[in-house]
Amino acid sequence: MRQQGFTTRILHADRRGGTEHGAVHKPIHTSSQYAYSDARELAAVFQGKPGFSYARQGTPTTAALEAKLTQMENARASIVFSTGMAVLAALFTTLLKSGDHLISSRYIFGNTNSLFGSLNALGIEVTLVDATDVQSVADAVTEKTKMIFVESIANPGTQVADLMGIGELAKEKGLIYVLDSTLTSPYLLQGQSVGASLVMHSLSKHIAGHAQALGGVLIDTGLFDWSRYDNILPIYRKGDSAGWGLTQIKKKGLRDMGATLAAEPAHRIAVGAETLALRLEKACSNALALAQHLEAHPLVQAVYYPGLVGHQQHDRAKGLFGNRFGTLLSLEPQPHVDCFELLNALDVVILATHVGDTRTLALPIAHTIYHEMGAAQRELMGIADNLIRVSVGIEDCDDLLDDFDQAFAKLTA
Ligand SMILES: *Cc1c(COP(=O)(O)O)cnc(C)c1O
């Protein structure tokens, strides 16, 4: 039978997972503890039988969200966390150990880059490479390499890594391939189509969409053979090996470290996720129109957006994402334009950090998220001093184009 569409499956996931009192939406379960009338049953849950014991390891509400996210990626299983950064911290510290080597794209989110500093201090070596070229990833592989990490569309430069090529390389070398797909969301790209082992999303961004909850998810696509991974602890080498990786991350990263997603934000994220496809269609089309409009403006020196024909990885992006190129663009005004003055002249566009919101947001990147790392590192990552990041929302398109026009006009008046 034909598989139902993306939105249909999300909308009906709670109902098909079994309703409580006929409630169409999964209720918000606030209980911290889950009781059993048979102590043997309680012990069985502790020993791995599906069920709930203490909310640090999940509730029926977070489990319902996980079921939806697994469906969105057509994957094997998911674990939700309190934020996207909590996912990354748990993932790297539970699957890697001192002496291991991680290869990462150098075009990554600033906080992820900062997290790599902490990994270095724990004895995990991180090599940053230009992942738009699979050869530079291949050249960095050593016998200590365990994992490759890339973002699908890089925040904020919008570089598109050679996702397919890296998938083949990871398979050939037996490496874990982690894809941070936050900027694409499962609507534009499903991680298993490029051979990813694990897919990470910040749920705070597109999937929630309303910027009223933080969360993160780690999804196992089922493609990696965990039985061959020597960092799986003996206690988790039990039963079907397909579950070993997520079990270790859940026990060590969620149970022991405790960055749990509470039921209330899980509910808010699930409500937002219902409209992911509708929002992305509109926001991607707005982003393309705004990118083309800005590119043609005389006060703009450069626009970075994978949908522009002149973008370095435009053809690759087209092959991977179809005709939707994401909702994030970056622009460099002409050198004589003060990026702060330009931002201050905007009216509809909100000056705030965050991406994937229904509202359009902009901020000066070098002076905010990338401030702490210093000028040398920014240059390596291709972040110019006047770079402005714009996360495009679902406003009526002309209002966004007009807003930039009036802002530029104010500067030249
Ligand atoms: C925001 C973001 C994260 C971190 O997610 P939080 O939910 O804010 O912790 C990670 N990766 C990318 C690409 C992001 O944009």
XYZ file of C-alpha atoms and ligand atoms in Angstrom, residues 82-86 88 109 111-112 151 153 155 180 182-183 200 202-205 214-216 355 389, ligand 1:
40
model
C 15.774 19.311 26.704
C 17.619 21.223 23.919
C 19.540 20.601 20.724
C 22.840 21.249 22.519
C 21.912 18.619 25.129
C 25.047 16.959 20.943
C 26.863 26.434 14.503
C 27.882 26.692 20.098
C 28.740 23.313 18.542
C 25.279 20.133 9.238
C 22.821 23.398 5.445
C 24.402 27.844 9.997
C 22.691 17.939 12.209
C 18.209 21.383 11.970
C 18.198 23.812 9.038
C 19.971 15.387 15.120
C 17.057 21.191 17.378
C 13.300 20.932 17.971
C 13.423 24.553 19.141
C 13.707 25.637 15.493
C 13.214 24.298 23.560
C 14.003 20.716 22.673
C 16.252 18.409 20.698
C 16.122 30.365 13.399
C 21.978 36.308 9.306
C 20.011 26.034 17.289
C 20.899 25.000 16.735
C 21.435 23.998 17.561
C 21.186 23.956 19.061
O 19.838 23.765 19.375
P 19.170 24.353 20.743
O 17.834 23.702 20.764
O 19.116 25.834 20.609
O 20.059 23.908 21.867
C 22.251 23.052 16.970
N 22.519 23.068 15.646
C 22.016 24.019 14.824
C 22.336 23.965 13.383
C 21.197 25.013 15.334
O 20.711 25.959 14.519
